[in-house]
Amino acid sequence: MILEVENLNVFRDGSHILRNVSLEVKKGEMVCLVGRNGAGKTTLLRTIMGYIKPKSGTIKFLGRNITGHSPHEVSILGIGYSPDDLKIFPSLSVEENIELPLITRKYNKFMVKEGLDYIYSVFPVLQSYKNKPGTHISGGERRMLAIARALVTRPSLILLDEPFEGLAPIMRSRLGDRLKVLMEQGLTLFLTSSNLYGIPEGANRIYCIERGEIIYHGNLKEMLSDKQVKEVFGLI
Amino acid sequence: MKKILSGNLFFTLILIALLALVPYIAPPFYVYLTLTSLAYIPVVIGFNILFGYTGLLSFGHGLFLALGMYTTAFLMRNYTMENLEVLILASALSAFIVGLGVGYICVKYTRIYFALLTLAFGMVFYTLLIKFTPITGGDEGLRITFKPLLLGLDFRYLPHLDFLFQPYYYYVLGIVIILTVLAYIIVSSHFGLSLKAIKENSEKAEALGINIKRFRLYSFVISAIYTSIGGALLAHITSHVTPIFSYWTTSGEIVFMTLLGGFTNFFGPIIGVFVYTLLRDFIMSTIIYWRILFGAALLLIIIFVPGGISEGLIRIYKHFKGA
Amino acid sequence: MALLEPSTITILVLTGIFSSSIIFLISAGLQIVFGIQRILNLTVGSFYAIGAYVGITFINFFLKMGFSVVYGLLFLILAGLSLSFLGPTIERGVLNFVYKKEEAFQLLATFGLVLIFEDMIKLIWGSYPQISDFGILTYGEFRFLDTSFPVYYFLVIISAFLIAFLLEFFIKKTRQGKKMRSVADDIEMSEGLGVKVRNIYILSFTIGTVLGTLAGALIIPVTAAVLGMGIEAIVLAFAVVVIAGLGSMRGALLASLIVGLLQAFITFIFPELTTFVIYLIVIAVLLIKPTGLMGKEI
Ligand SMILES: Nc1ncnc2c1ncn2[C@@H]1O[C@H](COP(=O)(O)OP(=O)(O)OP(=O)(O)O)[C@@H](O)[C@H]1O
Ligand SMILES: [Mg+2]
């Protein structure tokens, strides 16, 4: 088991944002968390990363309890994270943005080079812009860059917050294909989407979150016939 | 609620009675310190209207303190203006004009930029005071050589200290009470609440239709006037006004007094003034290295009790009440 | 103006650039800490003063030990570097506790430190100005047109440029520099990618400290160390960073040059108006471009 979240309760400014959230991600799986705007997806990812301290509940990563660990520790332990707002560093070039997670793990020069080459093979477009400031590329490319940063250390688990958000249809399907290839290479992926279109085809399992509660868990086909889910997404 | 209010009122009255008794019961030196503290009360109240209620940290309020002092000294020397009421009004007027100008520029900025800008204005005024010797007396400053008329009454026959410790003391006490009550009314009014709304969430306040910049400017001008009046009162006590009052260390002292007493409470800064003035004198006369103590005190307050003495007292009170 | 003959101008330009170098080091110390920690670190003025006092103690000690005065510059640099321990001490001991507080409190905390250091200096060295036995003409004079300048001036100017260059290299090219830039951009994201922000804080504060102490040590052949020199320095450095734009290193270089040269010329023509003019420029810059000449947008 890569990730186990149990009975997580999170409060912000006194309001109960995550209610008894439990979920799990197994090795080699692609799991998608779907929920409307404000349902609590970002909050869950940020809690897993250690940015937010939960009121109760546990988060286990590779069998190890990481609840309350700092984001820096969580990252080093092997979780890659790409936030919904990307957070590309404007003072770093595209290449330096990709390098950063490698540097923080004290990789030597060759390992850094190897990591960069790996990323450039997955996202060739980034190589052509490698010396540009990180924010001087298009929105879609920035999305790639954010995913590249999460991916470059080849962590045991990758968290992507709404990776398809704001992408043009072609870019969406291209990114979807990339992710499929990565999955075939043995990656484990946990991603979110605020709508049903953002659920990639390859998703093994889906959790649906509404007002901080997991209201559905299963595969995509069954989900679309679930009454509660249909209500939430206005399919009735 | 009513009970609390009447309790507050009760304590306030006792405090005023005590202050009124000071010239009779305290040794002259402490009367002098108390008088100095009284003059500083409008200064910190003014500062805190801007800091505590509007959320703008001025690191140049010494400018307005010096402005009040120099306005007083200048008018007395060059126009032999004697009526203290006129001098106070003139100081308020000059603060109104200067505060409007400086404030107009400063309130365009907030946070650290505001602090830096006010600091810069304080420093410019300081150098002006030093440079324009014909008007300001330069480094030496100006001396005030005669006593003002209080409510038109002439006390010039009294020796200097007797004048300060009797008629002048009560005059200052009276003015300070009036100004304090007025400030309390201001901050509790709709205007004061708007300032707080701006401080807590300026975007929300703007959405509610509050003209943020204009309110900040009002707050700045009121603050300047209060501080300047404090300066006008202080000038007769020191009888000597110097550019140092506009230097950034003086501005720093004003900030320190306010924090020491507690900026979150209306009465906090007033406590701060008394504690600071008394302690400073005690410490400065017994320990040469008083800055180490002040610096350390500042750090401790910031780290452990950002609400200053008043917050500390409230915490202790709650602790005992709860226990 | 008859006053400004070519030789006078040369002297003023050179002394101006010399003070620019010192001012640059101090303001670079302010900038680096502001860039990373978002705190306007008034303490850098105190570090400057301590650098000067310790520099004098250092060099007088070595000269008494019989070392040649030729190594003077080296000892001064050593003195400046030896004070680097102040960085982690203050950062962990004080700043660490105010990062989460309001900006006003952060500024005031460094003000508190300035007060403490003022008296610590008085406690250790007393109230009298301290003078080093290391004369300004140790390295001889340099003749140019019909004037002459101490070679020491050039050495300091070169050192400052070297330090500026090293700093730029460090920030742009090294791993620590990249981490520093990422933290300056976004603390949370840096953490999420594995940056130990605490270490970067310590590092940047220590660099800021050493820039201050080096500046102080380097100035002592030129002036005595006096009480209050730290506060005077901070007033100038503060003007520089506002003109430059908070956090901008290149801006600091440019603004130091402006302030240093202005200071030299105005002090010559209208002494005492120097601070006034410099602060007038500060206000003008804040009004026209509040982010400074080279600052990032707020
Ligand atoms: N710092 C905060 N303080 C208080 N409430 C917050 C905070 N951050 C988020 N919330 C609230 O928590 C709820 C969940 O927010 P979250 O950002 O996790 O939703 P989301 O599912 O990621 O939505 P989106 O699809 O819009 O990204 C929202 O109602 C939001 O208003
Ligand atoms: Mg979200």
Coordinates of N, CA and C in Angstrom, one line a residue, chain B residues 39-232:
Chain B
A39 N 1.8 64.6 29.1 CA 2.0 65.3 27.8 C 2.1 64.3 26.7
Y40 N 2.7 63.1 27.1 CA 2.9 62.1 26.0 C 1.6 61.3 25.7
I41 N 0.6 61.4 26.6 CA -0.6 60.6 26.3 C -1.2 60.9 25.0
P42 N -1.5 62.2 24.7 CA -2.0 62.5 23.3 C -1.1 61.9 22.2
V43 N 0.2 62.0 22.5 CA 1.1 61.5 21.4 C 0.8 60.0 21.1
V44 N 0.8 59.2 22.2 CA 0.6 57.7 21.9 C -0.8 57.4 21.5
I45 N -1.8 58.2 22.0 CA -3.2 57.9 21.6 C -3.2 58.2 20.1
G46 N -2.6 59.3 19.7 CA -2.6 59.7 18.2 C -1.9 58.6 17.4
F47 N -0.8 58.2 17.9 CA 0.0 57.1 17.2 C -0.9 55.9 17.1
N48 N -1.6 55.5 18.1 CA -2.3 54.2 18.1 C -3.6 54.3 17.3
I49 N -4.2 55.5 17.1 CA -5.3 55.6 16.2 C -4.9 55.1 14.9
L50 N -3.6 55.4 14.5 CA -3.1 55.0 13.2 C -2.6 53.6 13.2
F51 N -1.9 53.2 14.3 CA -1.4 51.8 14.3 C -2.4 50.8 14.8
G52 N -2.9 50.9 16.0 CA -3.8 49.9 16.6 C -5.1 49.9 15.8
Y53 N -5.7 51.0 15.4 CA -7.0 51.0 14.9 C -7.0 51.0 13.3
T54 N -6.0 51.6 12.7 CA -6.0 51.6 11.2 C -5.0 50.6 10.6
G55 N -4.1 50.1 11.5 CA -3.2 49.1 11.0 C -2.0 49.7 10.2
L56 N -1.7 51.0 10.4 CA -0.6 51.6 9.7 C 0.5 51.9 10.8
L57 N 1.7 51.3 10.6 CA 2.8 51.6 11.5 C 3.6 52.8 11.0
S58 N 3.5 53.9 11.8 CA 4.3 55.1 11.4 C 5.6 55.0 12.2
F59 N 6.7 55.1 11.4 CA 8.0 55.1 12.1 C 8.6 56.5 12.0
G60 N 7.7 57.5 11.8 CA 8.1 58.8 11.7 C 7.2 59.8 12.5
H61 N 6.6 59.3 13.6 CA 5.7 60.2 14.3 C 6.4 61.2 15.1
G62 N 7.7 61.1 15.3 CA 8.5 62.1 15.9 C 8.3 63.5 15.2
L63 N 8.0 63.4 13.9 CA 7.8 64.6 13.0 C 6.7 65.4 13.7
F64 N 5.6 64.8 14.0 CA 4.5 65.6 14.5 C 4.7 66.0 16.0
L65 N 5.4 65.2 16.7 CA 5.8 65.6 18.1 C 6.6 66.9 18.0
A66 N 7.6 66.9 17.1 CA 8.5 68.0 17.0 C 7.8 69.2 16.4
L67 N 6.8 68.9 15.5 CA 6.1 70.0 14.9 C 5.3 70.8 15.9
G68 N 4.7 70.1 16.8 CA 3.9 70.8 17.9 C 4.9 71.6 18.8
M69 N 6.0 71.0 19.1 CA 7.0 71.7 19.9 C 7.5 72.9 19.3
Y70 N 7.9 72.8 18.0 CA 8.5 73.9 17.3 C 7.5 75.0 17.0
T71 N 6.3 74.6 16.7 CA 5.2 75.6 16.4 C 5.1 76.5 17.7
T72 N 5.0 75.8 18.8 CA 4.9 76.5 20.1 C 6.0 77.5 20.3
A73 N 7.2 76.9 20.2 CA 8.4 77.7 20.5 C 8.6 78.9 19.5
F74 N 8.3 78.6 18.3 CA 8.5 79.6 17.3 C 7.5 80.8 17.5
L75 N 6.2 80.4 17.7 CA 5.2 81.5 18.0 C 5.5 82.3 19.2
M76 N 6.0 81.6 20.2 CA 6.3 82.3 21.5 C 7.5 83.3 21.3
R77 N 8.5 82.8 20.6 CA 9.7 83.6 20.4 C 9.5 84.8 19.5
N78 N 8.9 84.5 18.4 CA 8.8 85.5 17.3 C 7.6 86.4 17.4
Y79 N 6.5 85.9 17.9 CA 5.3 86.7 18.0 C 4.8 86.9 19.4
T80 N 5.7 86.5 20.3 CA 5.3 86.6 21.8 C 3.9 86.2 22.0
M81 N 3.5 85.1 21.4 CA 2.2 84.6 21.6 C 2.2 83.9 23.0
E82 N 1.2 84.3 23.8 CA 1.2 83.8 25.2 C 0.1 82.9 25.6
N83 N -1.0 83.0 24.9 CA -2.1 82.1 25.3 C -1.9 80.7 24.9
L84 N -1.9 79.8 26.0 CA -1.6 78.4 25.7 C -2.7 77.8 24.8
E85 N -3.9 78.3 24.9 CA -5.0 77.8 24.1 C -4.7 78.1 22.6
V86 N -4.2 79.3 22.4 CA -3.9 79.7 21.0 C -2.7 78.8 20.5
L87 N -1.8 78.6 21.4 CA -0.6 77.8 21.0 C -1.0 76.4 20.6
I88 N -1.9 75.8 21.5 CA -2.3 74.5 21.2 C -3.1 74.4 19.9
L89 N -4.0 75.4 19.7 CA -4.7 75.4 18.4 C -3.8 75.6 17.2
A90 N -2.8 76.4 17.4 CA -1.8 76.6 16.3 C -1.1 75.3 16.0
S91 N -0.7 74.6 17.1 CA 0.0 73.3 16.8 C -0.9 72.4 16.1
A92 N -2.2 72.3 16.6 CA -3.1 71.4 15.9 C -3.3 71.8 14.4
L93 N -3.3 73.1 14.2 CA -3.5 73.6 12.8 C -2.3 73.2 12.0
S94 N -1.1 73.4 12.5 CA 0.1 73.1 11.7 C 0.1 71.6 11.4
A95 N -0.3 70.8 12.4 CA -0.4 69.4 12.2 C -1.4 69.0 11.2
F96 N -2.5 69.7 11.2 CA -3.6 69.5 10.2 C -3.0 69.7 8.8
I97 N -2.3 70.8 8.6 CA -1.8 71.1 7.3 C -0.7 70.1 6.9
V98 N 0.3 70.0 7.8 CA 1.4 69.1 7.4 C 0.9 67.6 7.3
G99 N 0.0 67.2 8.2 CA -0.5 65.9 8.2 C -1.3 65.6 7.0
L100 N -2.1 66.6 6.5 CA -2.8 66.4 5.3 C -1.9 66.2 4.1
G101 N -0.8 67.0 4.0 CA 0.1 66.8 2.9 C 0.9 65.5 3.0
V102 N 1.5 65.3 4.1 CA 2.3 64.1 4.3 C 1.4 62.8 4.2
G103 N 0.3 62.9 4.9 CA -0.7 61.8 4.9 C -1.2 61.5 3.5
Y104 N -1.5 62.5 2.7 CA -2.0 62.3 1.4 C -1.0 61.4 0.6
I105 N 0.3 61.6 0.8 CA 1.2 60.8 0.1 C 1.4 59.4 0.7
C106 N 1.4 59.4 2.0 CA 1.7 58.2 2.7 C 0.6 57.1 2.6
V107 N -0.6 57.6 2.7 CA -1.7 56.6 2.8 C -1.9 55.8 1.5
K108 N -1.2 56.2 0.5 CA -1.3 55.4 -0.8 C -0.6 54.1 -0.6
Y109 N 0.2 54.0 0.5 CA 0.9 52.7 0.7 C 0.5 52.2 2.1
T110 N 0.8 50.9 2.2 CA 0.5 50.3 3.5 C 1.7 49.4 3.9
R111 N 1.5 48.7 5.0 CA 2.6 47.8 5.5 C 3.9 48.4 5.6
I112 N 4.9 47.7 5.1 CA 6.3 48.2 5.3 C 6.6 49.4 4.5
Y113 N 5.9 49.6 3.4 CA 6.2 50.8 2.6 C 5.7 52.1 3.3
F114 N 4.6 51.9 4.0 CA 4.1 53.0 4.8 C 5.1 53.4 5.9
A115 N 5.6 52.3 6.6 CA 6.5 52.6 7.7 C 7.8 53.3 7.1
L116 N 8.2 52.8 6.0 CA 9.5 53.4 5.4 C 9.2 54.8 5.0
L117 N 8.1 55.1 4.4 CA 7.8 56.4 3.9 C 7.7 57.4 5.1
T118 N 7.0 57.0 6.1 CA 6.9 57.9 7.3 C 8.3 58.1 7.9
L119 N 9.1 57.1 8.0 CA 10.4 57.2 8.5 C 11.2 58.2 7.7
A120 N 11.1 58.2 6.3 CA 11.8 59.1 5.5 C 11.3 60.5 5.7
F121 N 10.0 60.7 5.9 CA 9.5 62.1 6.2 C 10.0 62.6 7.5
G122 N 10.0 61.7 8.5 CA 10.6 62.1 9.8 C 12.0 62.6 9.6
M123 N 12.8 61.9 8.8 CA 14.2 62.2 8.7 C 14.4 63.5 7.9
V124 N 13.5 63.7 6.9 CA 13.6 65.0 6.2 C 13.3 66.2 7.1
F125 N 12.3 66.0 7.9 CA 11.9 67.1 8.8 C 13.1 67.3 9.8
Y126 N 13.7 66.3 10.2 CA 14.8 66.4 11.1 C 15.9 67.2 10.5
T127 N 16.3 66.9 9.3 CA 17.3 67.6 8.6 C 16.9 69.1 8.4
L128 N 15.7 69.3 8.1 CA 15.2 70.7 7.9 C 15.4 71.5 9.2
L129 N 15.0 70.8 10.3 CA 15.1 71.5 11.6 C 16.6 71.9 11.9
I130 N 17.5 71.0 11.5 CA 18.9 71.3 11.7 C 19.4 72.4 10.8
K131 N 18.9 72.3 9.6 CA 19.5 73.2 8.6 C 18.9 74.7 8.6
F132 N 17.6 74.8 8.9 CA 17.1 76.1 8.8 C 17.2 76.9 10.1
T133 N 18.5 77.1 10.4 CA 18.8 77.7 11.7 C 18.1 79.0 12.0
P134 N 17.9 79.9 11.1 CA 17.3 81.2 11.4 C 15.9 80.9 12.0
I135 N 15.2 80.0 11.6 CA 13.8 79.7 12.1 C 13.8 78.7 13.2
T136 N 14.7 77.7 13.1 CA 14.6 76.6 14.0 C 15.7 76.5 15.1
G137 N 16.7 77.4 14.9 CA 17.8 77.4 15.9 C 18.8 76.2 15.6
G138 N 18.6 75.5 14.5 CA 19.6 74.5 14.1 C 19.7 73.4 15.2
D139 N 21.0 72.9 15.3 CA 21.3 71.9 16.3 C 20.8 72.2 17.7
E140 N 21.0 73.5 18.0 CA 20.7 74.0 19.4 C 19.3 73.9 19.7
G141 N 18.4 74.1 18.7 CA 17.0 74.1 18.9 C 16.6 75.5 19.4
L142 N 15.4 75.6 20.0 CA 14.9 76.8 20.5 C 14.6 76.7 22.0
R143 N 14.9 77.8 22.7 CA 14.5 77.8 24.1 C 13.2 78.6 24.3
I144 N 12.4 78.1 25.3 CA 11.2 78.9 25.6 C 11.5 79.6 26.9
T145 N 11.5 80.9 26.8 CA 12.0 81.7 27.9 C 10.9 82.3 28.9
F146 N 9.7 82.2 28.5 CA 8.6 82.7 29.4 C 7.5 81.7 29.5
K147 N 6.6 82.0 30.4 CA 5.5 81.0 30.7 C 4.3 81.5 29.9
P148 N 3.5 80.6 29.5 CA 2.3 80.9 28.7 C 1.2 81.3 29.7
L149 N 0.2 82.0 29.2 CA -1.0 82.3 29.9 C -1.9 81.1 29.9
L150 N -2.5 80.7 31.0 CA -3.4 79.6 31.0 C -4.8 80.1 31.1
L151 N -5.7 79.9 30.2 CA -7.0 80.4 30.1 C -7.0 81.9 30.4
G152 N -6.0 82.6 29.9 CA -5.8 84.0 30.0 C -5.2 84.4 31.3
L153 N -5.0 83.5 32.2 CA -4.5 83.9 33.6 C -3.0 83.9 33.5
D154 N -2.5 84.9 34.2 CA -1.0 85.1 34.2 C -0.4 84.5 35.5
F155 N 0.4 83.5 35.3 CA 1.1 82.8 36.4 C 2.6 83.1 36.4
R156 N 3.0 84.2 35.8 CA 4.4 84.4 35.6 C 5.1 84.8 36.9
Y157 N 4.3 85.2 37.9 CA 5.0 85.5 39.2 C 5.5 84.2 39.9
L158 N 5.0 83.0 39.5 CA 5.4 81.8 40.1 C 6.8 81.4 39.6
P159 N 7.6 80.8 40.5 CA 8.9 80.2 40.0 C 8.5 79.1 39.0
H160 N 9.5 78.7 38.2 CA 9.2 77.8 37.1 C 8.6 76.5 37.5
L161 N 9.2 75.9 38.5 CA 8.7 74.6 38.9 C 7.4 74.6 39.6
D162 N 7.1 75.7 40.3 CA 5.8 75.9 41.0 C 4.8 76.0 39.9
F163 N 5.1 76.8 38.9 CA 4.2 76.9 37.7 C 3.9 75.6 37.1
L164 N 4.9 74.8 36.8 CA 4.7 73.5 36.2 C 3.9 72.6 37.1
F165 N 4.2 72.6 38.4 CA 3.6 71.5 39.2 C 2.2 71.9 39.7
Q166 N 1.9 73.1 39.6 CA 0.5 73.5 40.0 C -0.4 73.8 38.9
P167 N -0.5 75.1 38.4 CA -1.5 75.4 37.4 C -1.3 74.6 36.1
Y168 N 0.0 74.5 35.7 CA 0.2 73.9 34.4 C -0.1 72.4 34.5
Y169 N 0.2 71.8 35.6 CA -0.1 70.3 35.7 C -1.6 70.1 35.6
Y170 N -2.4 70.9 36.2 CA -3.8 70.7 36.2 C -4.4 71.0 34.8
Y171 N -3.8 72.0 34.2 CA -4.2 72.4 32.9 C -4.0 71.2 31.9
V172 N -2.8 70.7 32.0 CA -2.5 69.5 31.1 C -3.4 68.4 31.4
L173 N -3.6 68.1 32.7 CA -4.5 67.0 33.1 C -5.9 67.2 32.5
G174 N -6.3 68.4 32.5 CA -7.7 68.7 32.0 C -7.7 68.4 30.5
I175 N -6.7 69.0 29.8 CA -6.7 68.8 28.3 C -6.6 67.4 28.0
V176 N -5.7 66.6 28.7 CA -5.5 65.2 28.3 C -6.8 64.4 28.6
I177 N -7.5 64.8 29.6 CA -8.8 64.0 29.9 C -9.8 64.3 28.7
I178 N -9.8 65.6 28.3 CA -10.7 65.9 27.2 C -10.3 65.2 25.9
L179 N -9.0 65.2 25.6 CA -8.6 64.6 24.4 C -8.8 63.1 24.5
T180 N -8.6 62.5 25.6 CA -8.7 61.0 25.8 C -10.2 60.6 25.5
V181 N -11.1 61.4 26.2 CA -12.5 61.1 26.0 C -12.9 61.2 24.6
L182 N -12.4 62.3 24.0 CA -12.7 62.5 22.6 C -12.2 61.4 21.7
A183 N -11.0 60.9 22.0 CA -10.4 59.8 21.2 C -11.3 58.6 21.4
Y184 N -11.7 58.4 22.6 CA -12.5 57.2 22.9 C -13.8 57.2 22.1
I185 N -14.4 58.4 22.0 CA -15.6 58.6 21.2 C -15.3 58.3 19.8
I186 N -14.2 58.8 19.3 CA -13.9 58.7 17.9 C -13.7 57.2 17.5
V187 N -12.9 56.5 18.4 CA -12.7 55.1 18.0 C -13.9 54.2 18.2
S188 N -14.8 54.6 19.1 CA -16.0 53.8 19.2 C -17.1 54.2 18.2
S189 N -16.9 55.3 17.5 CA -17.9 55.7 16.6 C -18.0 54.9 15.3
H190 N -18.9 55.2 14.5 CA -19.0 54.5 13.2 C -17.7 54.6 12.4
F191 N -17.1 55.8 12.5 CA -15.8 56.1 11.9 C -14.7 55.1 12.4
G192 N -14.7 55.0 13.7 CA -13.7 54.1 14.3 C -13.9 52.7 13.9
L193 N -15.1 52.3 13.8 CA -15.4 50.9 13.4 C -15.0 50.7 11.9
S194 N -15.2 51.7 11.1 CA -14.8 51.6 9.7 C -13.3 51.4 9.6
L195 N -12.6 52.2 10.5 CA -11.1 52.0 10.5 C -10.7 50.6 10.8
K196 N -11.4 50.0 11.8 CA -11.1 48.6 12.2 C -11.4 47.7 11.0
A197 N -12.5 48.0 10.4 CA -12.9 47.1 9.3 C -11.8 47.1 8.2
I198 N -11.3 48.3 7.9 CA -10.2 48.5 6.9 C -9.0 47.7 7.4
K199 N -8.7 47.8 8.7 CA -7.5 47.2 9.1 C -7.6 45.7 9.0
E200 N -8.8 45.1 9.4 CA -8.9 43.7 9.3 C -9.0 43.1 7.9
N201 N -9.7 43.8 7.1 CA -9.9 43.3 5.7 C -10.2 44.4 4.8
S202 N -9.2 45.0 4.2 CA -9.4 46.2 3.4 C -10.3 46.0 2.2
E203 N -10.1 44.8 1.6 CA -10.9 44.5 0.4 C -12.4 44.5 0.7
K204 N -12.7 43.8 1.8 CA -14.0 43.6 2.2 C -14.6 45.0 2.6
A205 N -13.8 45.8 3.3 CA -14.3 47.1 3.7 C -14.6 48.0 2.4
E206 N -13.7 47.8 1.4 CA -14.0 48.6 0.2 C -15.3 48.1 -0.5
A207 N -15.5 46.8 -0.4 CA -16.7 46.3 -1.0 C -17.9 46.8 -0.3
L208 N -17.8 47.1 1.0 CA -18.9 47.6 1.8 C -19.1 49.1 1.6
G209 N -18.3 49.7 0.7 CA -18.4 51.1 0.3 C -17.6 52.0 1.1
I210 N -16.7 51.5 1.9 CA -15.8 52.5 2.6 C -14.7 53.0 1.7
N211 N -14.5 54.3 1.6 CA -13.4 54.8 0.8 C -12.1 54.7 1.7
I212 N -11.4 53.6 1.4 CA -10.3 53.3 2.2 C -9.2 54.4 2.4
K213 N -8.8 54.9 1.2 CA -7.7 55.9 1.3 C -8.2 57.1 2.1
R214 N -9.5 57.6 1.8 CA -9.9 58.7 2.5 C -10.0 58.5 4.0
F215 N -10.4 57.3 4.4 CA -10.5 57.0 5.9 C -9.1 56.9 6.5
R216 N -8.2 56.4 5.7 CA -6.8 56.3 6.2 C -6.3 57.7 6.4
L217 N -6.6 58.6 5.4 CA -6.1 59.9 5.5 C -6.7 60.7 6.7
Y218 N -8.0 60.5 6.9 CA -8.6 61.1 8.1 C -7.9 60.6 9.4
S219 N -7.7 59.3 9.4 CA -7.0 58.7 10.6 C -5.6 59.3 10.8
F220 N -4.9 59.5 9.6 CA -3.6 60.0 9.7 C -3.6 61.5 10.2
V221 N -4.5 62.3 9.8 CA -4.6 63.7 10.2 C -5.0 63.8 11.7
I222 N -6.0 63.0 12.1 CA -6.3 63.0 13.5 C -5.1 62.6 14.3
S223 N -4.4 61.6 13.9 CA -3.3 61.1 14.6 C -2.2 62.2 14.7
A224 N -2.0 62.9 13.6 CA -1.0 63.9 13.6 C -1.4 65.0 14.5
I225 N -2.6 65.4 14.5 CA -3.1 66.5 15.4 C -2.9 66.1 16.9
Y226 N -3.3 64.9 17.2 CA -3.1 64.5 18.6 C -1.6 64.5 19.0
T227 N -0.8 64.0 18.2 CA 0.7 63.9 18.5 C 1.2 65.4 18.6
S228 N 0.8 66.2 17.7 CA 1.3 67.6 17.7 C 0.9 68.3 19.0
I229 N -0.4 68.1 19.4 CA -0.8 68.7 20.7 C 0.0 68.2 21.8
G230 N 0.3 67.0 21.8 CA 1.2 66.4 22.9 C 2.5 67.2 22.9
G231 N 3.0 67.4 21.7 CA 4.3 68.2 21.5 C 4.1 69.6 22.1
A232 N 3.0 70.2 21.8 CA 2.8 71.6 22.3 C 2.8 71.6 23.8

